[in-house]
Amino acid sequence: MSGFYRFDTLALHAGQTVDPEFGARAAPIYQTTSYVFPDTDTASSIFNLERGGHAYSRITNPTVGVLEQRIAALEGGSAAVCTSSGMAATFCAITAILGQGDHIVASSQMYGGNISLMKNTLPRFGITATFVDPTDLDGLQKAIGENTKLIYGELIGNPGLDIMDLEAVAEIADASRVPFMVDATFNTPYLCRCLDYGANITIHSVTKWMGGHGAAIGGAIVDGGNFDWGRDGRFPTITEPYAPFQGINFWEEFGPSAFATRIRAEAMRDFGASMAPMNAFLLLQGLETLSLRMDRHLDNTRAMLDYLSGHPQVKWVNHPDLPEHRSHELAKKYLPKGAGSIVSFGIEGGRDAGRAFIENLELASHLANVGDAKTLIIHPATTTHSRIDAEALVAAGITEDMLRLSVGLEDVDDLKADFEQGFRAAKKVGG
Amino acid sequence: MGFSTRQIHAGVEPDPVTGSILTPIYQSTTYVQPSVDEYLSKGFSYSRSGNPTVSALQRKLADLEGGVETACFGTGMGAVHATMLAFLSAGDHAIVSDVAYGGTYRLCTKVLSRFGLEFTFADTSDPDDVRKSVRKNTKLFLTETPANPTMKCSDIAAISEIAKKQGAVHAVDNTFLTPYYQRPLELGADLAIHSTTKYMDGHNATVGGAVVSRTQEQADAVRFIQNSTGSIMSPQVAWLTLQGIKTLSVRMDRQSANAMAIAEFLEAHPKVEQVAYPGLKSFAQHELSKRQASGFGAMLWFEVKGGLAAGKRLMDSVELWTLAENLGSVESLITHPVTMTHADVEPEERARVGIIDGLVRLSVGLEDADDLIDALKKALEQA
Amino acid sequence: MYVEVGGKKVFAATGGKPFDSKKPVVLFLHGSGFDHTIWGLHSRFFAFRQYSVLVPDLPGHTNSEGPPLGSIEDMADWLEAVTQAVDAKDISVVAHSQGCLVTLEFVSRHPARVKSASFVASGLATPINPALIEAAEKDPESAIAMMLSWGFGPAGHLHQGPIPGNSMLAGGRKVMRRNVPNELAADLKACNAYKNGKAAAAAIRCPVQVVLAGKDRMAPRKAGMELVAHLNEPELHVVEESGHIIPQEAPNRLRRLLRDFIFRHNPAR
């Protein structure tokens, strides 16, 4: 091999050695809890992190390991740790480096689960967060205090779809000596490798586009290996001896994968949010067609943007690939293939029209997930945010007429036909 | 609806109880009946006779091929075997493509011949040869187009016409092109047979087969044999195949584009004697391929200069391409039919149908085409 | 830990246990552009088996103060000073790639305290293509790519690693990025200029071990056999499936070989 394998090849082969015993081409599903050791010295070596290997599937599993190395390869990270869900990934990554008294500067435009974790859960353990508009670099800079240990954001924001300027934020993070963690679920490494633009850690809900089939829940933490944890004494969990592993110093011994190894040694062992081997197998299946699916997602998204933009019953359409979007230039820079397959739009006739529209769709599934092979749609005002009044909706960046669409892989003409009947029904109730 | 929509949605509905968007894996042997009088009122009794997960796949395949019903089997050979038993009895005669998959050839000559079934292996690329082989007792025509591994194509419509005249059934093994590119039932055939192991699954994860029937009568005949002989597909396999099919069209398009690029590369390479790929203008049946299929698929073969020895050297040194049986998956595979898939076919018979010793078969996968070509380029230098 | 040598701060990892000069010492040396982390798992193994472990970063590399040294001979003398500074006795040297050239000089010039030497993936000399040296200075990313692409065998290219979930290829890239352009260029020039291999090898009297890789394109087997031919009765092993980066590509096999050799020739109490 001269040069390196390219994206599509890595998506199929990275992390997998053809099964040495029988030569099986597909990654075997190691549905096992534990592993027999050949001798006690090997056992103690594995437990003491003197050698790689598998002891118990809560910490590592060969099938999950294939997925981890494949995701690391696609992201260009030095290591990845898979978790039982995307939220587990976020939680494990944050708690690996932050503790009581520490502070996060986070984007205000994030997946609701991330916001809730930082706003409601982590404060109970002494970790606080300040939320800032991700496009306001000055505000972000000002929010960083003495005890700030992390900047956290999403490349494609939720629900406004504003693009975070990765290079600019990475520069602020570097100058402030804090790591920059990015939830890269909406872009996947196929659309943007955030680590290449200075992010230090990426988080994934592999459940979404990476897995692609809505079949398994899973998360991943990718260690960029590009943060200097040893620059000062601010990250003792990485650079100070860790008693449970006989005083191991992750930074000294594992360098570019120190952060991932800390998560393996603590979060996987103590919190136990590990991925199941069957899920890893299913997610690997999905990952093999990631680029094909993303290309189709983007083709269909572009077609739906054209369709919606020209529709008389659509008041507005929001997507960073549209020239009028306020992040359009940043989208061109960081997401040249396309800024993902989430679209929001406003329907004439408000809340009632929105409800009628959704209830009369046959193809698009009405549910709260995103990134499935199938087209998904939700009307936040009557579902996720149905219990709050119009004023509170505005504060959350949601309007009564707003519909959020996750564009799937169907034949786009069938999708348009489906939407047409939704619009006809909406018109009847005043749209 | 378009093929890409149907490959995702056909045959599958959200679970009525939980709303689960995917068909659950019904890993269950038996089904509780509400009462004696309501036996089978919910449609299932025992998973040999029917399983909800397998049924979902069967509905999807029937929709994609344009048939009335599908029976899924544990393997592609299970599907071929059941087809033979459903439409042939002792003393009956079948005409089988002389370039059929080696396993089909073995089934006919070494197994079914013991039960009084008669076979003629005809050159199905030539309708006249097929016509000449017809006997009074001919009940079944089995063709494979393009054929494995020679890539010879058979004219589905022409042979269907001959079968119809004879009052016999025409079964077409459609594994190589899948209904995305070629729909035999629309061209007049009666049955479409599949090894779902290949493009349907696409990920080298399962082994399975299917028979899609044009009429209910044919479907019932196949189903009766299946239930009697117990050759069935497991729900786990059906579930994985359901996932694979969702990307069938995108995989086929990309893999075929990769195959075209590789065929063109090989054709221009000085160390290559000949290349057979239906998409090449130089391919003898290029026009027939264009007429009855909307794509050329991702299978091809070529012959290296230097014969068997050079071919073996190439396959032993090539990187990235996996030396393995099977075909149609996302991983690119390289095979030597003479020593692998068609080793059970007598040398004279191989020579007669065109499986030459130096033939190297490629199943082109989803890798970056440049990586695949780079690997072949390097291996050809060493061959 | 940090020690001071010639007024400069030198970093050396100790395998997770404090350095104790009363124990026999395993001294690990890294190759061009790399640092102590290439020996991560191996150093910890010996540190937890009654050895003191020393894994220095060469001057300028990762945690050690610069500037980088200009010749293999200077590196050998610097190593002598480092081992003197920590009062190391009964030393088993384990070296990878460029570290092996340093070891040839170090052991032949300063034999007194050395009990054994293990040479991993090296020949007697390491001629470097001038284009690579130029790239190291002017376009370090392409130099790193060239070295990693040639350095790793099949497992490395598929992003496998010594620990589940780790990509040794990406990890190696991150380490090398910390040591460009000056350190990598200095290392490569020093390797290219080193010509004393034969004489140095012949002068070594302690037990020696050579571990070569079957798929090594940086130090091909033929070059490795040159080293074997000039050493005094070396123990030879070839790890067939590995590329040049044996410590990460075949960590378990290498650890067994090192353990058997060092336990025999430099036993811990």
CSV table of C-alpha atoms in Angstrom, one decimal, chain A residues 23-339:
chain,number,residue,atom,x,y,z
A,23,GLY,CA,-11.8,-16.7,7.3
A,24,ALA,CA,-15.3,-15.3,7.7
A,25,ARG,CA,-15.6,-12.1,5.6
A,26,ALA,CA,-18.2,-10.4,7.7
A,27,ALA,CA,-17.2,-9.3,11.2
A,28,PRO,CA,-18.2,-12.0,13.6
A,29,ILE,CA,-20.7,-11.0,16.2
A,30,TYR,CA,-18.9,-11.7,19.5
A,31,GLN,CA,-22.0,-12.1,21.6
A,32,THR,CA,-20.0,-12.9,24.7
A,33,THR,CA,-19.6,-11.3,28.1
A,34,SER,CA,-16.1,-12.4,28.9
A,35,TYR,CA,-12.9,-14.0,27.6
A,36,VAL,CA,-10.8,-17.0,28.6
A,37,PHE,CA,-7.2,-16.0,29.4
A,38,PRO,CA,-4.4,-18.4,28.4
A,39,ASP,CA,-2.5,-17.7,31.6
A,40,THR,CA,-2.6,-15.5,34.7
A,41,ASP,CA,0.2,-13.3,33.4
A,42,THR,CA,-1.8,-12.4,30.3
A,43,ALA,CA,-4.8,-11.7,32.5
A,44,SER,CA,-2.9,-9.4,34.8
A,45,SER,CA,-1.3,-7.7,31.8
A,46,ILE,CA,-4.6,-6.9,30.3
A,47,PHE,CA,-6.1,-5.7,33.5
A,48,ASN,CA,-3.1,-3.5,34.1
A,49,LEU,CA,-3.2,-2.0,30.6
A,50,GLU,CA,0.2,-3.5,29.7
A,51,ARG,CA,-1.2,-5.0,26.6
A,52,GLY,CA,-4.3,-4.6,24.5
A,53,GLY,CA,-6.9,-7.4,24.7
A,54,HIS,CA,-10.4,-8.2,25.8
A,55,ALA,CA,-11.4,-9.1,29.4
A,56,TYR,CA,-15.1,-8.2,29.7
A,57,SER,CA,-17.5,-6.8,27.1
A,58,ARG,CA,-18.4,-3.8,29.3
A,59,ILE,CA,-14.9,-2.5,28.7
A,60,THR,CA,-14.1,-3.8,25.2
A,61,ASN,CA,-15.6,-6.3,22.7
A,62,PRO,CA,-14.1,-7.4,19.4
A,63,THR,CA,-17.2,-6.6,17.3
A,64,VAL,CA,-17.5,-3.2,18.9
A,65,GLY,CA,-13.8,-2.7,18.4
A,66,VAL,CA,-14.2,-3.0,14.7
A,67,LEU,CA,-16.8,-0.3,14.7
A,68,GLU,CA,-14.6,1.9,17.0
A,69,GLN,CA,-11.5,1.6,14.7
A,70,ARG,CA,-13.6,2.2,11.6
A,71,ILE,CA,-15.1,5.4,13.1
A,72,ALA,CA,-11.7,6.6,14.2
A,73,ALA,CA,-10.4,5.9,10.7
A,74,LEU,CA,-13.2,7.8,9.0
A,75,GLU,CA,-12.8,10.8,11.4
A,76,GLY,CA,-9.0,10.8,11.4
A,77,GLY,CA,-9.0,10.4,15.1
A,78,SER,CA,-6.4,8.5,17.1
A,79,ALA,CA,-9.0,6.4,18.9
A,80,ALA,CA,-12.7,6.0,19.4
A,81,VAL,CA,-14.8,4.6,22.1
A,82,CYS,CA,-18.4,3.4,21.4
A,83,THR,CA,-21.1,3.8,23.9
A,84,SER,CA,-24.7,2.6,24.3
A,85,SER,CA,-26.1,5.8,23.0
A,86,GLY,CA,-25.1,9.3,21.7
A,87,MET,CA,-26.1,10.8,25.1
A,88,ALA,CA,-23.9,8.3,26.9
A,89,ALA,CA,-21.0,9.4,24.6
A,90,THR,CA,-21.6,13.1,25.6
A,91,PHE,CA,-21.8,12.3,29.3
A,92,CYS,CA,-18.8,10.0,29.3
A,93,ALA,CA,-16.7,12.5,27.3
A,94,ILE,CA,-17.5,15.5,29.5
A,95,THR,CA,-17.1,13.7,32.9
A,96,ALA,CA,-13.7,12.2,31.8
A,97,ILE,CA,-12.2,15.7,32.1
A,98,LEU,CA,-14.6,17.9,34.1
A,99,GLY,CA,-15.5,17.7,37.8
A,100,GLN,CA,-17.0,19.7,40.6
A,101,GLY,CA,-16.4,23.4,40.1
A,102,ASP,CA,-15.6,23.2,36.4
A,103,HIS,CA,-17.5,25.1,33.7
A,104,ILE,CA,-18.5,24.5,30.1
A,105,VAL,CA,-19.1,27.1,27.4
A,106,ALA,CA,-21.7,25.5,25.1
A,107,SER,CA,-23.7,26.5,22.1
A,108,SER,CA,-27.3,27.5,22.7
A,109,GLN,CA,-28.3,25.8,19.5
A,110,MET,CA,-27.9,22.2,20.3
A,111,TYR,CA,-29.9,19.0,20.4
A,112,GLY,CA,-32.3,19.2,23.3
A,113,GLY,CA,-30.7,16.3,25.1
A,114,ASN,CA,-27.3,18.0,25.2
A,115,ILE,CA,-28.9,21.2,26.5
A,116,SER,CA,-30.8,19.3,29.2
A,117,LEU,CA,-27.7,17.4,30.3
A,118,MET,CA,-25.7,20.6,30.8
A,119,LYS,CA,-28.6,22.6,32.2
A,120,ASN,CA,-30.3,20.2,34.5
A,121,THR,CA,-28.1,17.1,35.2
A,122,LEU,CA,-24.5,18.2,35.3
A,123,PRO,CA,-25.1,21.1,37.7
A,124,ARG,CA,-26.2,18.6,40.3
A,125,PHE,CA,-22.6,17.4,40.3
A,126,GLY,CA,-21.1,20.8,40.3
A,127,ILE,CA,-20.5,21.2,36.6
A,128,THR,CA,-22.1,24.3,35.2
A,129,ALA,CA,-22.6,25.6,31.7
A,130,THR,CA,-23.0,29.0,30.0
A,131,PHE,CA,-25.0,28.8,26.7
A,132,VAL,CA,-24.0,31.3,23.9
A,133,ASP,CA,-25.1,31.9,20.4
A,134,PRO,CA,-22.7,29.7,18.4
A,135,THR,CA,-22.3,32.4,15.7
A,136,ASP,CA,-21.3,35.1,18.3
A,137,LEU,CA,-17.6,34.6,18.7
A,138,ASP,CA,-17.1,37.6,21.0
A,139,GLY,CA,-19.8,36.3,23.3
A,140,LEU,CA,-18.2,32.9,23.3
A,141,GLN,CA,-14.8,34.4,24.2
A,142,LYS,CA,-16.3,36.5,27.0
A,143,ALA,CA,-18.1,33.5,28.5
A,144,ILE,CA,-14.8,31.7,29.1
A,145,GLY,CA,-13.8,32.0,32.7
A,146,GLU,CA,-11.0,30.8,35.0
A,147,ASN,CA,-12.8,27.4,35.6
A,148,THR,CA,-13.8,26.8,32.0
A,149,LYS,CA,-12.5,23.5,30.9
A,150,LEU,CA,-14.5,22.8,27.7
A,151,ILE,CA,-16.1,24.4,24.7
A,152,TYR,CA,-18.9,22.3,23.3
A,153,GLY,CA,-21.0,22.8,20.2
A,154,GLU,CA,-22.5,21.3,17.1
A,155,LEU,CA,-21.3,22.1,13.5
A,156,ILE,CA,-24.9,22.3,12.3
A,157,GLY,CA,-27.0,23.8,15.1
A,158,ASN,CA,-30.5,22.8,16.2
A,159,PRO,CA,-33.1,24.0,15.4
A,160,GLY,CA,-31.9,27.1,13.5
A,161,LEU,CA,-29.3,25.1,11.5
A,162,ASP,CA,-26.7,27.8,12.0
A,163,ILE,CA,-23.1,26.7,11.2
A,164,MET,CA,-20.5,27.0,13.9
A,165,ASP,CA,-17.2,28.5,12.6
A,166,LEU,CA,-15.0,25.6,13.6
A,167,GLU,CA,-11.6,27.2,12.9
A,168,ALA,CA,-12.5,30.4,14.7
A,169,VAL,CA,-13.8,28.6,17.7
A,170,ALA,CA,-10.8,26.2,17.7
A,171,GLU,CA,-8.6,29.2,17.8
A,172,ILE,CA,-10.4,30.7,20.8
A,173,ALA,CA,-10.3,27.3,22.5
A,174,ASP,CA,-6.6,26.9,21.8
A,175,ALA,CA,-5.8,30.4,23.1
A,176,SER,CA,-7.8,29.6,26.3
A,177,ARG,CA,-6.2,26.2,26.6
A,178,VAL,CA,-9.4,24.3,26.7
A,179,PRO,CA,-10.5,21.4,24.5
A,180,PHE,CA,-13.1,21.9,21.8
A,181,MET,CA,-15.7,19.1,21.6
A,182,VAL,CA,-18.1,18.9,18.7
A,183,ASP,CA,-21.2,16.8,18.4
A,184,ALA,CA,-20.8,15.8,14.7
A,185,THR,CA,-23.9,13.7,14.4
A,186,PHE,CA,-25.6,15.9,11.8
A,187,ASN,CA,-22.6,16.1,9.5
A,188,THR,CA,-20.9,12.7,9.9
A,189,PRO,CA,-17.2,12.5,8.8
A,190,TYR,CA,-18.4,12.2,5.2
A,191,LEU,CA,-19.6,15.8,5.1
A,192,CYS,CA,-17.0,17.3,7.4
A,193,ARG,CA,-14.1,16.0,9.5
A,194,CYS,CA,-14.3,18.5,12.3
A,195,LEU,CA,-10.9,17.3,13.7
A,196,ASP,CA,-9.2,18.6,10.5
A,197,TYR,CA,-10.5,22.1,11.4
A,198,GLY,CA,-9.1,22.1,15.0
A,199,ALA,CA,-11.8,20.4,17.0
A,200,ASN,CA,-10.2,18.1,19.6
A,201,ILE,CA,-12.9,15.6,20.2
A,202,THR,CA,-16.0,14.6,18.2
A,203,ILE,CA,-19.2,13.0,19.6
A,204,HIS,CA,-21.6,11.0,17.5
A,205,SER,CA,-25.0,9.6,17.9
A,206,VAL,CA,-24.2,6.6,15.6
A,207,THR,CA,-28.0,5.9,15.7
A,208,LYS,CA,-28.5,8.5,13.0
A,209,TRP,CA,-26.9,8.9,9.6
A,210,MET,CA,-23.8,6.7,10.4
A,211,GLY,CA,-26.0,3.7,11.2
A,212,GLY,CA,-28.6,4.9,8.8
A,213,HIS,CA,-31.4,2.3,9.2
A,214,GLY,CA,-33.0,3.3,12.4
A,215,ALA,CA,-32.2,-0.2,13.7
A,216,ALA,CA,-29.8,0.3,16.6
A,217,ILE,CA,-29.0,3.0,19.2
A,218,GLY,CA,-25.3,3.8,19.7
A,219,GLY,CA,-22.8,6.5,20.3
A,220,ALA,CA,-19.1,7.2,19.8
A,221,ILE,CA,-16.4,9.4,21.2
A,222,VAL,CA,-13.5,10.2,18.9
A,223,ASP,CA,-10.2,11.3,20.4
A,224,GLY,CA,-8.6,13.7,18.0
A,225,GLY,CA,-5.2,13.2,19.7
A,226,ASN,CA,-4.4,16.8,19.0
A,227,PHE,CA,-4.9,18.4,22.4
A,228,ASP,CA,-1.9,19.0,24.6
A,229,TRP,CA,-3.3,17.8,28.0
A,230,GLY,CA,0.1,18.3,29.6
A,231,ARG,CA,0.5,22.0,28.8
A,232,ASP,CA,-0.5,22.9,32.4
A,233,GLY,CA,-2.0,21.2,35.4
A,234,ARG,CA,-5.6,21.9,34.4
A,235,PHE,CA,-6.6,18.3,33.4
A,236,PRO,CA,-5.5,16.1,36.3
A,237,THR,CA,-7.7,13.2,35.2
A,238,ILE,CA,-5.5,12.8,32.1
A,239,THR,CA,-2.1,13.9,33.4
A,240,GLU,CA,-2.1,12.8,37.1
A,241,PRO,CA,-1.7,9.2,38.3
A,242,TYR,CA,-5.0,7.3,38.4
A,243,ALA,CA,-5.2,5.0,41.5
A,244,PRO,CA,-7.6,2.3,40.2
A,245,PHE,CA,-5.0,1.3,37.5
A,246,GLN,CA,-1.9,1.3,39.9
A,247,GLY,CA,-1.2,5.0,39.3
A,248,ILE,CA,-1.4,5.0,35.6
A,249,ASN,CA,-0.6,8.3,33.9
A,250,PHE,CA,-2.7,8.3,30.7
A,251,TRP,CA,-1.0,11.3,29.1
A,252,GLU,CA,2.5,9.9,29.7
A,253,GLU,CA,1.8,6.4,28.5
A,254,PHE,CA,-0.8,6.8,25.8
A,255,GLY,CA,-0.1,10.3,24.4
A,256,PRO,CA,-2.4,10.9,21.5
A,257,SER,CA,-5.0,8.4,22.8
A,258,ALA,CA,-4.8,9.5,26.5
A,259,PHE,CA,-8.3,10.8,26.6
A,260,ALA,CA,-9.9,7.8,24.9
A,261,THR,CA,-7.9,5.5,27.2
A,262,ARG,CA,-9.1,7.4,30.3
A,263,ILE,CA,-12.7,6.9,29.1
A,264,ARG,CA,-12.1,3.2,28.5
A,265,ALA,CA,-10.6,2.8,32.0
A,266,GLU,CA,-13.1,4.9,33.9
A,267,ALA,CA,-16.4,5.6,32.1
A,268,MET,CA,-16.7,2.2,30.5
A,269,ARG,CA,-15.7,0.4,33.7
A,270,ASP,CA,-17.6,2.5,36.2
A,271,PHE,CA,-20.6,3.9,34.3
A,272,GLY,CA,-20.9,0.9,32.0
A,273,ALA,CA,-22.7,2.6,29.1
A,274,SER,CA,-21.2,0.1,26.7
A,275,MET,CA,-22.5,-0.8,23.2
A,276,ALA,CA,-23.9,-4.2,22.5
A,277,PRO,CA,-22.1,-6.4,20.0
A,278,MET,CA,-25.2,-6.9,17.9
A,279,ASN,CA,-25.7,-3.1,17.8
A,280,ALA,CA,-22.1,-2.7,16.7
A,281,PHE,CA,-22.7,-5.3,13.9
A,282,LEU,CA,-25.8,-3.5,12.7
A,283,LEU,CA,-24.2,-0.1,12.8
A,284,LEU,CA,-21.2,-1.5,10.8
A,285,GLN,CA,-23.7,-2.6,8.2
A,286,GLY,CA,-25.0,0.9,7.9
A,287,LEU,CA,-21.6,2.5,7.9
A,288,GLU,CA,-20.6,0.5,4.9
A,289,THR,CA,-23.0,2.5,2.7
A,290,LEU,CA,-22.5,5.9,4.5
A,291,SER,CA,-21.2,7.8,1.5
A,292,LEU,CA,-23.8,6.4,-0.8
A,293,ARG,CA,-26.6,7.2,1.5
A,294,MET,CA,-25.3,10.7,2.3
A,295,ASP,CA,-25.1,11.5,-1.4
A,296,ARG,CA,-28.6,10.4,-1.9
A,297,HIS,CA,-29.8,12.3,1.3
A,298,LEU,CA,-28.2,15.4,-0.1
A,299,ASP,CA,-29.6,14.9,-3.6
A,300,ASN,CA,-33.1,14.5,-2.2
A,301,THR,CA,-32.6,17.4,0.2
A,302,ARG,CA,-31.7,19.7,-2.7
A,303,ALA,CA,-34.8,18.6,-4.6
A,304,MET,CA,-37.0,19.1,-1.6
A,305,LEU,CA,-35.6,22.6,-1.0
A,306,ASP,CA,-36.4,23.5,-4.6
A,307,TYR,CA,-39.9,22.0,-4.2
A,308,LEU,CA,-40.7,23.7,-0.9
A,309,SER,CA,-39.2,27.1,-1.9
A,310,GLY,CA,-41.6,27.2,-4.8
A,311,HIS,CA,-44.7,26.0,-3.0
A,312,PRO,CA,-47.5,28.6,-2.5
A,313,GLN,CA,-48.4,27.1,1.0
A,314,VAL,CA,-44.8,27.4,2.3
A,315,LYS,CA,-44.1,30.6,4.1
A,316,TRP,CA,-40.4,30.1,4.6
A,317,VAL,CA,-37.7,27.4,4.2
A,318,ASN,CA,-34.6,27.1,6.3
A,319,HIS,CA,-31.4,25.3,5.3
A,320,PRO,CA,-27.8,26.5,5.2
A,321,ASP,CA,-27.4,25.6,1.5
A,322,LEU,CA,-30.0,28.3,0.6
A,323,PRO,CA,-28.2,31.5,-0.3
A,324,GLU,CA,-30.4,33.6,2.1
A,325,HIS,CA,-29.4,31.5,5.2
A,326,ARG,CA,-27.2,33.5,7.5
A,327,SER,CA,-24.6,30.7,7.7
A,328,HIS,CA,-24.5,30.1,3.9
A,329,GLU,CA,-20.9,31.1,3.5
A,330,LEU,CA,-19.7,29.0,6.4
A,331,ALA,CA,-21.8,26.1,5.1
A,332,LYS,CA,-19.9,26.3,1.8
A,333,LYS,CA,-16.6,26.3,3.6
A,334,TYR,CA,-17.2,23.4,6.0
A,335,LEU,CA,-19.8,21.4,4.2
A,336,PRO,CA,-19.0,21.7,0.5
A,337,LYS,CA,-20.9,18.5,-0.3
A,338,GLY,CA,-24.1,19.9,1.3
A,339,ALA,CA,-25.1,21.0,4.8
